[in-house]
Short mmCIF file of C-alpha atoms in Angstrom, two decimals:
data_model
loop_
_atom_site.label_atom_id
_atom_site.label_comp_id
_atom_site.label_asym_id
_atom_site.label_seq_id
_atom_site.Cartn_x
_atom_site.Cartn_y
_atom_site.Cartn_z
CA MET A 17 70.22 -20.75 -44.39
CA GLU A 18 69.52 -23.94 -46.29
CA GLU A 19 67.20 -26.46 -44.78
CA GLN A 20 69.16 -29.22 -43.15
CA GLU A 21 67.80 -32.10 -41.14
CA LYS A 22 66.32 -30.53 -38.08
CA PHE A 23 68.13 -30.96 -34.82
CA ASN A 24 66.13 -32.84 -32.24
CA ILE A 25 66.48 -30.66 -29.18
CA SER A 26 65.93 -33.55 -26.81
CA GLU A 27 69.47 -34.59 -27.68
CA HIS A 28 70.80 -31.39 -26.20
CA PHE A 29 72.52 -31.88 -22.88
CA LEU A 30 70.44 -29.22 -21.15
CA VAL A 31 67.11 -30.79 -22.09
CA PRO A 32 65.86 -33.54 -19.75
CA LYS A 33 63.44 -36.24 -20.79
CA HIS A 34 59.77 -35.23 -20.89
CA VAL A 35 57.12 -37.95 -20.62
CA LYS A 36 53.36 -37.57 -20.90
CA LEU A 37 51.31 -39.00 -18.05
CA THR A 38 48.14 -41.02 -18.51
CA GLU A 39 44.94 -39.92 -16.77
CA GLU A 40 45.33 -42.55 -14.03
CA GLU A 41 48.94 -41.61 -13.34
CA LYS A 42 47.83 -38.01 -13.16
CA GLU A 43 45.21 -38.83 -10.54
CA THR A 44 47.69 -40.86 -8.49
CA ILE A 45 50.15 -37.98 -8.40
CA LEU A 46 47.58 -35.44 -7.36
CA LYS A 47 46.47 -37.81 -4.61
CA THR A 48 49.97 -38.56 -3.34
CA PHE A 49 50.87 -34.90 -3.06
CA ASN A 50 47.36 -33.97 -1.92
CA ILE A 51 47.15 -31.04 -4.31
CA SER A 52 44.90 -29.78 -7.05
CA LEU A 53 46.00 -29.64 -10.66
CA ASN A 54 46.54 -25.88 -10.57
CA GLN A 55 49.10 -26.16 -7.82
CA LEU A 56 51.52 -28.03 -10.04
CA PRO A 57 54.34 -26.09 -11.71
CA GLN A 58 53.51 -25.22 -15.28
CA ILE A 59 54.92 -25.51 -18.75
CA LEU A 60 53.75 -23.63 -21.81
CA ALA A 61 51.98 -25.71 -24.45
CA ASN A 62 54.30 -24.23 -27.08
CA ASP A 63 57.43 -25.12 -25.14
CA PRO A 64 59.93 -26.48 -27.69
CA ALA A 65 60.82 -29.49 -25.57
CA ILE A 66 57.30 -30.97 -25.61
CA GLN A 67 56.32 -30.38 -29.23
CA ASP A 68 56.60 -34.08 -30.12
CA LEU A 69 54.28 -35.22 -27.32
CA HIS A 70 51.07 -33.71 -28.75
CA LEU A 71 49.74 -32.36 -25.51
CA GLN A 72 46.64 -30.47 -24.55
CA GLN A 73 45.96 -28.00 -21.82
CA GLY A 74 45.67 -29.70 -18.46
CA ASP A 75 47.89 -32.62 -19.33
CA VAL A 76 50.63 -33.41 -16.88
CA ILE A 77 54.13 -34.25 -17.96
CA LYS A 78 56.80 -36.02 -16.00
CA ILE A 79 60.33 -34.67 -16.28
CA LEU A 80 63.26 -36.93 -15.50
CA ARG A 81 65.95 -34.57 -14.36
CA LYS A 82 69.53 -35.48 -13.78
CA SER A 83 70.47 -33.91 -10.52
CA SER A 84 73.94 -33.49 -9.14
CA THR A 85 72.70 -33.99 -5.60
CA VAL A 86 70.43 -37.02 -5.83
CA GLY A 87 71.14 -38.66 -9.16
CA GLU A 88 67.80 -38.63 -10.93
CA THR A 89 64.76 -36.73 -9.74
CA ILE A 90 61.23 -36.61 -11.05
CA PHE A 91 59.45 -33.33 -11.57
CA TYR A 92 55.93 -32.67 -12.78
CA ARG A 93 54.56 -29.83 -14.81
CA MET A 94 51.08 -29.07 -16.01
CA VAL A 95 50.62 -27.94 -19.58
CA ILE A 96 49.06 -24.48 -19.87
CA MET B 9 65.59 -51.45 0.52
CA THR B 10 67.78 -48.48 0.91
CA THR B 11 66.47 -44.97 0.43
CA LEU B 12 69.84 -43.44 -0.30
CA PRO B 13 70.40 -41.62 -3.58
CA GLU B 14 72.44 -43.33 -6.24
CA HIS B 15 75.71 -41.51 -5.82
CA LEU B 16 75.76 -42.06 -2.05
CA GLN B 17 75.15 -45.76 -2.59
CA LYS B 18 78.05 -45.91 -5.01
CA GLU B 19 80.31 -44.08 -2.59
CA LEU B 20 79.30 -46.43 0.17
CA GLU B 21 80.10 -49.47 -1.93
CA GLU B 22 83.51 -48.09 -2.72
CA HIS B 23 84.21 -47.73 0.96
CA PHE B 24 82.97 -51.25 1.54
CA LYS B 25 85.45 -52.52 -1.00
CA LYS B 26 88.24 -50.62 0.67
CA PHE B 27 87.58 -51.55 4.30
CA LYS B 28 85.88 -54.91 3.76
CA PRO B 29 83.35 -55.01 6.62
CA ASN B 30 81.29 -58.16 7.16
CA GLU B 31 77.60 -58.40 6.30
CA LYS B 32 76.38 -57.40 9.73
CA GLN B 33 78.63 -54.37 9.86
CA LYS B 34 77.57 -53.40 6.36
CA GLN B 35 73.94 -53.42 7.38
CA GLU B 36 74.64 -51.37 10.48
CA ILE B 37 76.67 -48.80 8.53
CA THR B 38 74.01 -48.47 5.85
CA LYS B 39 71.33 -48.08 8.49
CA ARG B 40 73.20 -45.33 10.29
CA ILE B 41 73.93 -43.44 7.11
CA GLU B 42 70.30 -43.71 6.13
CA THR B 43 69.27 -42.21 9.46
CA LEU B 44 71.73 -39.36 9.00
CA TYR B 45 70.47 -38.80 5.48
CA GLU B 46 66.85 -38.70 6.58
CA ASP B 47 67.75 -36.28 9.38
CA ALA B 48 69.45 -33.98 6.90
CA LYS B 49 66.28 -33.65 4.86
CA ILE B 50 64.34 -30.44 5.20
CA ALA B 51 61.33 -30.76 7.47
CA PRO B 52 57.93 -29.39 6.47
CA GLY B 53 57.54 -25.82 7.62
CA GLU B 54 61.22 -25.03 7.35
CA ALA B 55 61.83 -21.50 6.05
CA ILE B 56 63.97 -22.51 3.08
CA GLY B 57 63.33 -19.24 1.25
CA ILE B 58 64.98 -17.11 3.87
CA ILE B 59 67.85 -19.59 4.21
CA THR B 60 68.44 -19.35 0.47
CA ALA B 61 68.29 -15.56 0.63
CA GLU B 62 70.85 -15.45 3.42
CA SER B 63 73.07 -17.98 1.71
CA PHE B 64 73.22 -15.75 -1.34
CA GLY B 65 73.27 -12.48 0.54
CA GLU B 66 76.36 -12.90 2.63
CA PRO B 67 78.77 -14.22 -0.03
CA SER B 68 77.52 -11.72 -2.59
CA THR B 69 78.85 -8.89 -0.40
CA GLN B 70 82.30 -10.24 -1.17
CA MET B 71 81.91 -10.39 -4.91
CA THR B 72 83.54 -8.18 -7.45
CA ILE B 73 81.30 -5.20 -7.93
CA SER B 74 82.28 -4.28 -11.46
CA SER B 75 82.86 -6.22 -14.64
CA PHE B 76 86.32 -6.22 -16.10
CA HIS B 77 88.39 -7.70 -18.87
CA PHE B 78 88.81 -11.34 -18.21
CA ALA B 79 92.40 -12.47 -18.39
CA GLY B 80 91.82 -16.10 -19.27
CA VAL B 81 89.56 -15.64 -22.25
CA ALA B 82 91.71 -13.49 -24.47
CA GLU B 83 90.26 -10.15 -25.54
CA MET B 84 86.72 -11.04 -24.71
CA ASN B 85 84.87 -8.91 -22.25
CA VAL B 86 82.66 -10.85 -19.89
CA THR B 87 80.35 -9.62 -17.18
CA VAL B 88 81.25 -11.44 -14.02
CA GLY B 89 80.65 -11.22 -10.34
CA LEU B 90 77.71 -9.63 -8.65
CA VAL B 91 76.62 -7.80 -11.79
CA ARG B 92 76.20 -11.05 -13.66
CA LEU B 93 74.48 -12.76 -10.74
CA ILE B 94 71.96 -9.94 -10.49
CA GLU B 95 71.46 -10.15 -14.24
CA VAL B 96 70.57 -13.83 -14.00
CA PHE B 97 68.27 -13.53 -10.99
CA ASP B 98 66.56 -10.39 -12.20
CA ALA B 99 65.88 -12.26 -15.45
CA ARG B 100 67.08 -9.47 -17.72
CA LYS B 101 65.93 -10.12 -21.25
CA LYS B 102 69.40 -9.73 -22.75
CA PRO B 103 72.66 -10.35 -20.94
CA SER B 104 75.02 -7.38 -21.17
CA THR B 105 77.71 -9.58 -22.71
CA PRO B 106 75.97 -12.41 -24.55
CA GLN B 107 78.20 -15.35 -25.25
CA MET B 108 78.05 -18.79 -26.78
CA LYS B 109 80.30 -21.77 -26.69
CA LEU B 110 80.18 -23.89 -29.82
CA PRO B 111 82.11 -27.14 -29.64
CA LEU B 112 83.12 -28.35 -33.09
CA LYS B 113 82.65 -31.85 -34.40
CA ALA B 114 85.90 -33.79 -34.60
CA LYS B 115 85.91 -34.07 -38.37
CA TYR B 116 85.70 -30.31 -38.79
CA SER B 117 88.50 -29.50 -36.39
CA LYS B 118 91.41 -31.56 -37.61
CA THR B 119 93.61 -28.62 -38.52
CA SER B 120 93.71 -25.08 -37.27
CA GLU B 121 92.93 -23.90 -40.82
CA MET B 122 89.67 -25.80 -40.79
CA VAL B 123 88.78 -24.30 -37.45
CA LYS B 124 89.57 -20.86 -38.73
CA GLU B 125 87.35 -21.43 -41.73
CA VAL B 126 84.45 -22.47 -39.52
CA SER B 127 85.02 -19.46 -37.28
CA MET B 128 84.76 -17.17 -40.26
CA LYS B 129 81.50 -18.83 -41.18
CA ILE B 130 80.12 -18.23 -37.72
CA LYS B 131 81.14 -14.61 -37.40
CA GLU B 132 78.59 -12.17 -38.71
CA THR B 133 79.72 -10.23 -41.76
CA LYS B 134 77.97 -7.01 -42.56
CA LEU B 135 78.30 -5.14 -45.80
CA GLY B 136 80.40 -2.50 -44.08
CA ASP B 137 82.97 -5.13 -43.13
CA ILE B 138 83.80 -6.13 -46.69
CA THR B 139 83.69 -2.78 -48.43
CA GLU B 140 86.39 -0.25 -48.91
CA GLU B 141 83.97 2.57 -49.13
CA ILE B 142 80.29 3.29 -49.27
CA SER B 143 79.77 6.74 -50.65
CA ILE B 144 77.00 8.99 -51.89
CA ASN B 145 77.24 10.27 -55.38
CA VAL B 146 75.43 13.58 -55.08
CA ALA B 147 75.41 14.33 -58.80
CA LYS B 148 73.76 11.05 -59.76
CA GLY B 149 71.75 10.71 -56.58
CA SER B 150 73.02 7.21 -55.99
CA ILE B 151 74.97 5.18 -53.46
CA GLU B 152 78.22 3.67 -54.60
CA ILE B 153 79.64 0.65 -52.89
CA ILE B 154 83.28 -0.21 -53.49
CA LEU B 155 84.01 -3.75 -52.41
CA ASP B 156 87.18 -4.90 -50.71
CA LYS B 157 88.32 -7.88 -52.80
CA LYS B 158 90.85 -9.09 -50.28
CA LYS B 159 88.42 -9.19 -47.40
CA MET B 160 85.90 -10.92 -49.64
CA ARG B 161 88.44 -13.61 -50.41
CA ASP B 162 89.29 -13.99 -46.71
CA THR B 163 85.68 -14.44 -45.72
CA ASP B 164 84.86 -16.49 -48.84
CA ILE B 165 81.94 -14.34 -49.94
CA LYS B 166 80.94 -14.24 -53.58
CA LEU B 167 79.85 -11.11 -55.40
CA SER B 168 76.62 -12.76 -56.50
CA HIS B 169 75.73 -13.43 -52.88
CA ILE B 170 76.19 -9.79 -51.97
CA LEU B 171 74.03 -8.76 -54.89
CA THR B 172 71.16 -11.03 -53.89
CA ARG B 173 71.36 -9.81 -50.29
CA LEU B 174 71.30 -6.22 -51.50
CA LYS B 175 68.30 -6.92 -53.71
CA GLU B 176 66.43 -8.46 -50.80
CA SER B 177 67.15 -5.50 -48.53
CA PHE B 178 66.52 -2.66 -51.00
CA LYS B 179 63.50 -3.74 -52.97
CA THR B 180 62.66 -0.27 -54.22
CA LEU B 181 66.12 0.53 -55.53
CA THR B 182 67.70 -0.58 -58.77
CA LEU B 183 71.05 -2.26 -58.65
CA LYS B 184 73.73 -1.65 -61.21
CA GLU B 185 76.99 -3.49 -61.36
CA LEU B 186 79.88 -1.29 -62.43
CA LYS B 187 83.53 -2.07 -63.04
CA ASP B 188 84.60 -2.45 -59.44
CA SER B 189 81.68 -1.07 -57.57
CA ILE B 190 77.95 -1.49 -57.13
CA SER B 191 75.65 1.43 -57.67
CA LEU B 192 72.27 1.74 -56.00
CA LYS B 193 69.77 4.11 -57.52
CA GLY B 194 66.13 4.88 -56.92
CA LYS B 195 63.49 5.07 -59.61
CA ASP B 196 62.76 8.66 -58.74
CA GLU B 197 65.03 11.29 -57.30
CA ILE B 198 65.88 10.57 -53.64
CA LYS B 199 66.43 13.39 -51.20
CA LEU B 200 69.94 13.71 -49.85
CA SER B 201 68.87 13.08 -46.27
CA GLU B 202 67.08 9.91 -47.38
CA LEU B 203 70.13 8.87 -49.28
CA TYR B 204 72.26 9.30 -46.20
CA LYS B 205 69.91 7.06 -44.20
CA LEU B 206 70.05 4.43 -46.92
CA LYS B 207 73.81 4.54 -46.88
CA GLU B 208 73.88 3.96 -43.13
CA LYS B 209 71.43 1.10 -43.55
CA ALA B 210 73.54 -0.43 -46.31
CA LYS B 211 76.50 -0.67 -43.94
CA THR B 212 74.60 -2.90 -41.54
CA ILE B 213 73.14 -5.33 -44.08
CA HIS B 214 73.70 -8.88 -42.98
CA ILE B 215 75.74 -10.72 -45.62
CA ALA B 216 76.94 -13.95 -44.03
CA GLY B 217 77.49 -15.72 -40.74
CA LEU B 218 75.24 -15.95 -37.71
CA LYS B 219 73.35 -12.81 -36.86
CA GLY B 220 74.54 -11.07 -33.74
CA ILE B 221 77.92 -12.76 -33.48
CA THR B 222 80.45 -9.94 -33.31
CA GLN B 223 83.52 -11.86 -32.23
CA VAL B 224 84.76 -15.40 -32.55
CA LEU B 225 87.58 -17.04 -30.68
CA PRO B 226 88.52 -20.67 -31.21
CA ILE B 227 89.97 -22.22 -28.09
CA LYS B 228 91.44 -25.68 -27.88
CA ASP B 229 90.54 -27.72 -24.85
CA ASP B 230 90.74 -31.39 -23.95
CA ASP B 231 87.93 -32.55 -26.19
CA GLY B 232 88.87 -30.51 -29.23
CA TYR B 233 88.12 -27.04 -30.44
CA VAL B 234 85.47 -24.86 -28.88
CA ILE B 235 84.52 -21.61 -30.52
CA HIS B 236 83.72 -18.89 -28.04
CA THR B 237 81.58 -16.16 -29.47
CA ALA B 238 80.54 -12.72 -28.38
CA GLY B 239 76.86 -12.48 -29.16
CA SER B 240 74.36 -15.27 -28.95
CA ASN B 241 72.23 -16.92 -31.59
CA ILE B 242 71.41 -20.50 -30.65
CA GLU B 243 68.78 -21.00 -33.29
CA ASP B 244 71.16 -20.37 -36.18
CA ALA B 245 73.99 -22.21 -34.46
CA LEU B 246 71.78 -25.29 -34.27
CA ALA B 247 71.47 -25.20 -38.04
CA MET B 248 75.21 -25.35 -38.53
CA GLU B 249 76.61 -28.66 -39.70
CA GLU B 250 80.08 -28.18 -38.19
CA VAL B 251 78.92 -27.61 -34.65
CA ASP B 252 78.32 -30.35 -32.11
CA LYS B 253 74.71 -29.34 -31.57
CA SER B 254 74.03 -31.27 -28.40
CA LYS B 255 76.71 -29.34 -26.52
CA ILE B 256 76.01 -25.75 -27.50
CA THR B 257 75.83 -23.43 -24.53
CA SER B 258 74.86 -19.82 -24.24
CA ASN B 259 74.64 -17.40 -21.37
CA ASP B 260 71.41 -15.97 -22.72
CA VAL B 261 68.88 -17.74 -20.54
CA PHE B 262 65.85 -16.36 -22.36
CA GLU B 263 67.14 -17.55 -25.68
CA ILE B 264 67.63 -21.02 -24.23
CA ALA B 265 64.04 -20.97 -22.97
CA LYS B 266 62.85 -20.01 -26.42
CA VAL B 267 64.85 -22.60 -28.34
CA LEU B 268 65.28 -25.46 -25.90
CA GLY B 269 62.41 -25.08 -23.48
CA ILE B 270 61.84 -24.09 -19.88
CA GLU B 271 63.59 -27.09 -18.36
CA ALA B 272 66.76 -26.31 -20.25
CA ALA B 273 66.48 -22.71 -19.10
CA ARG B 274 66.20 -23.85 -15.51
CA LYS B 275 69.37 -25.85 -15.90
CA ALA B 276 71.04 -22.90 -17.59
CA ILE B 277 70.13 -20.59 -14.69
CA ILE B 278 71.72 -23.08 -12.31
CA ASN B 279 74.85 -23.42 -14.43
CA GLU B 280 75.22 -19.68 -14.96
CA SER B 281 74.90 -18.74 -11.31
CA LEU B 282 77.10 -21.61 -10.25
CA LYS B 283 79.75 -20.42 -12.66
CA VAL B 284 79.72 -16.92 -11.19
CA ILE B 285 79.94 -18.25 -7.66
CA LYS B 286 82.76 -20.65 -8.48
CA ASP B 287 84.67 -17.95 -10.37
CA GLN B 288 84.55 -15.72 -7.35
CA GLY B 289 85.92 -18.47 -5.18
CA LEU B 290 82.78 -18.65 -3.09
CA ASP B 291 80.83 -21.65 -1.95
CA ILE B 292 77.06 -21.66 -1.95
CA ASP B 293 75.31 -25.00 -1.69
CA ILE B 294 73.86 -25.98 -5.05
CA ARG B 295 70.49 -26.77 -3.47
CA HIS B 296 69.89 -23.09 -2.86
CA ILE B 297 70.57 -22.33 -6.50
CA ILE B 298 68.37 -25.20 -7.65
CA PHE B 299 65.56 -23.97 -5.42
CA LEU B 300 65.81 -20.46 -6.79
CA ALA B 301 65.88 -21.71 -10.38
CA ASP B 302 62.83 -23.86 -9.69
CA VAL B 303 60.90 -20.91 -8.35
CA MET B 304 61.95 -18.71 -11.25
CA THR B 305 60.76 -21.21 -13.86
CA ARG B 306 57.66 -22.44 -12.03
CA GLY B 307 55.13 -20.74 -14.27
CA GLY B 308 56.54 -22.06 -17.55
CA VAL B 309 58.33 -18.80 -18.28
CA ILE B 310 61.34 -17.27 -16.60
CA LYS B 311 60.48 -14.74 -13.94
CA GLY B 312 63.06 -12.73 -12.11
CA VAL B 313 63.28 -12.03 -8.42
CA THR B 314 61.86 -8.55 -8.89
CA ARG B 315 58.66 -6.70 -8.19
CA THR B 316 57.43 -7.54 -11.67
CA GLY B 317 58.54 -11.16 -11.37
CA ILE B 318 58.03 -13.68 -8.62
CA THR B 319 57.80 -11.14 -5.81
CA GLY B 320 55.06 -9.30 -7.67
CA GLU B 321 53.02 -12.50 -7.84
CA LYS B 322 52.70 -12.92 -4.10
CA GLU B 323 49.15 -13.16 -2.93
CA SER B 324 49.46 -10.84 0.02
CA VAL B 325 49.38 -7.07 -0.48
CA LEU B 326 51.56 -6.45 2.55
CA ALA B 327 54.17 -8.92 1.38
CA ARG B 328 54.39 -7.21 -2.01
CA ALA B 329 54.46 -3.77 -0.46
CA SER B 330 57.31 -4.74 1.85
CA PHE B 331 59.58 -5.55 -1.09
CA GLU B 332 59.64 -2.52 -3.37
CA THR B 333 57.42 0.49 -4.16
CA PRO B 334 55.14 0.05 -1.12
CA MET B 335 52.87 3.03 -1.80
CA LYS B 336 52.03 1.83 -5.30
CA HIS B 337 51.00 -1.59 -4.08
CA ILE B 338 48.94 -0.31 -1.19
CA ILE B 339 47.16 2.30 -3.29
CA ASN B 340 46.38 -0.24 -6.01
CA ALA B 341 45.12 -2.71 -3.44
CA THR B 342 42.85 -0.05 -1.99
CA LEU B 343 41.47 0.85 -5.39
CA ILE B 344 40.43 -2.69 -6.28
CA GLY B 345 39.49 -3.71 -2.76
CA GLU B 346 42.07 -6.42 -2.31
CA ARG B 347 41.93 -8.76 0.62
CA ASP B 348 44.87 -10.05 2.66
CA ASP B 349 44.36 -13.35 4.45
CA LEU B 350 47.67 -13.04 6.31
CA ASN B 351 48.69 -16.55 5.34
CA SER B 352 52.36 -15.96 4.86
CA VAL B 353 55.42 -14.75 6.71
CA VAL B 354 56.05 -11.09 5.95
CA GLU B 355 52.53 -9.84 6.58
CA ASN B 356 52.48 -11.61 9.93
CA VAL B 357 55.78 -10.02 10.89
CA ILE B 358 54.32 -6.63 10.00
CA ILE B 359 51.29 -7.05 12.21
CA ASN B 360 53.28 -8.78 14.97
CA GLN B 361 51.77 -12.24 14.91
CA PRO B 362 53.43 -15.67 14.95
CA VAL B 363 54.59 -16.58 11.46
CA PRO B 364 53.30 -19.81 9.92
CA LEU B 365 56.67 -21.52 9.91
CA GLY B 366 58.23 -24.29 11.93
CA THR B 367 56.23 -24.67 15.13
CA GLY B 368 54.00 -21.81 14.05
CA LEU B 369 52.74 -23.81 11.09
CA PRO B 370 50.36 -26.40 12.56
CA GLY B 371 47.12 -25.17 14.02
CA LEU B 372 45.37 -26.70 17.00
CA VAL B 373 42.66 -29.23 16.26
CA MET B 374 40.27 -30.24 18.97
CA LYS B 375 38.20 -33.40 18.99
CA SER B 376 34.82 -32.12 19.94
CA ASN B 377 33.01 -35.42 20.52
CA LYS B 378 35.08 -36.35 23.59
CA LYS B 379 34.15 -35.05 26.98
#
């Protein structure tokens, strides 16, 4: 197939917004939930949805999900 | 400030508009609803896993056991009911009836001819579909392909395109264009059995369309044309100009995870199971489905509710053994000297101790410095 302009998958309706957290934000979250980094849900570093964020292992990303029950919810995943 | 979620706030405001309470009443109403909302939240230590299991278990006994031809979607066979639900939750790598829905952009779906043209572009065409005959010429030791001109015109495939595809697939063979056929011949003599294999391979050579799409069915709905396909290939569909890319759906959850990421897969699991449940006329609260999808996608990849998936990852040996293949788990645990801290529910049930749930969760803490 010929090369066309690549589709940005974040425009797809199934893909929620992924945001990278700064180190301080990361600490705050771990403190609020009283957990260690490894207890967070994970996301693969080669996940197609986070390719534009240039992440490293151990980074935490914030996911802004649209939920049918509570409007918008925030979810966190650690990059592995 | 109110702690209510957005949609409840909106609903509340609508009711305020309708019944017009005064400020004081408004405050009182909001306060009461907030209390009710907070009460409805799950408390720490609640056994949500077992509630989810029961919520799925009972209605699933009433589901259709087998898959059948679906009346609404003409001629397309879809796995529905319990079979499909198990498929989703077991995280099978390929759904038994993969499907995609490709909404078309408005400018490509003005007339039904245009839609038909796009459908033909989507459907996979193999060499066998556009030939009259593929035969072995024993005397010459070659394969002769007689093309079907009419079908080629219908699918808008050029001869040159077929030739390039053939060249790519059979690098060792020499191609010769005859009057109304193509002849394939090897440099050296090819054994008859080899020739037969090559002939079978030639039939399945991909010529045009999206790989894996065996059927297409354009259906008109409120927003325009949607092409339903049998077979799933999101990656290639995303490269198609005519398709509204942001609205492509597939029932292949693993493919979604690969192309769109784990979060999209989570949403797809929710949508897929919800669809099954709604189709069967059952009602399971969406929170149970969301919970299950969250657990399945927790590790960044999709894991099914099986002994190799999320159940197999449990820390406790006894908990794993109580699910499936108990002997295997216990023997393995013995061999590597595994330790069970009895932190969870099942193992405590087995050894007849209070389970760490609800009132069994908190331990007693004594202040030792007071007399």
